[in-house]
């Protein structure tokens, strides 16, 4: 479940993303003590206290690390003989250039906290260049460069497929419902996330749900059809609802008696 950024009971300080992340990481590890998890986060997370918490909770991690935020680390990589470079050109002519170093100190204040540094340039045939850099606790070698890079960049894929869908495809995530007297906005967010989770499970496991989605042609139009059927019919069960959408017929739906 998502962890709300919300002032906790007994606290006088406002809550923040970093504190919410601490609670989420601890709760997730408590609920799943043996699960192998790689945490992927942006550059705000590549600080010593957060990395130490990840280590204490037995998480692997790939965290963004920008040059302006990690001057000491980048200088160390620049001036260390063990720093390695490697380049791969794929079938589309895209060059993947890497620079990496294992066992680099995170910063001068936390010299004993060692991380593995990975820097990456994507150079397209047009000349367009994209640059990223990360720190990780996963040992880096030539054979896993592409895997680590793709894993790190998957953060954008995860965010897009989650929050873009919630905002723009029928869940109304960006709508301001107001805070209300009993944390209404937080309740609405949790309900939206729960609905999205159920839809993801059905998309993964339910053939009838997927047929209904294909018939509707988009998630937004799917939700319009769901609302329309609920307005005009008594729906005995979910199977009847999805059959009605997928088949374009309503033989199992019961019209409202308006007499």
Coordinates of N, CA and C in Angstrom, one line a residue, residues 20 33 54 104 129 180 198:
X20 N 8.4 9.6 4.9 CA 7.5 8.6 4.5 C 8.2 7.4 3.8
X33 N 9.9 -10.2 4.8 CA 11.3 -10.3 5.3 C 12.2 -11.0 4.4
X54 N 18.8 1.5 3.9 CA 18.7 0.4 2.9 C 19.5 -0.8 3.2
X104 N 33.8 3.0 -4.4 CA 34.1 4.4 -4.3 C 33.4 5.0 -3.1
X129 N 22.5 13.1 -27.4 CA 23.1 12.4 -26.3 C 22.4 12.5 -25.0
X180 N -10.8 17.9 3.7 CA -11.9 17.5 4.5 C -11.6 17.6 6.0
X198 N -6.2 -3.5 -8.2 CA -7.1 -4.6 -8.6 C -7.1 -4.7 -10.2

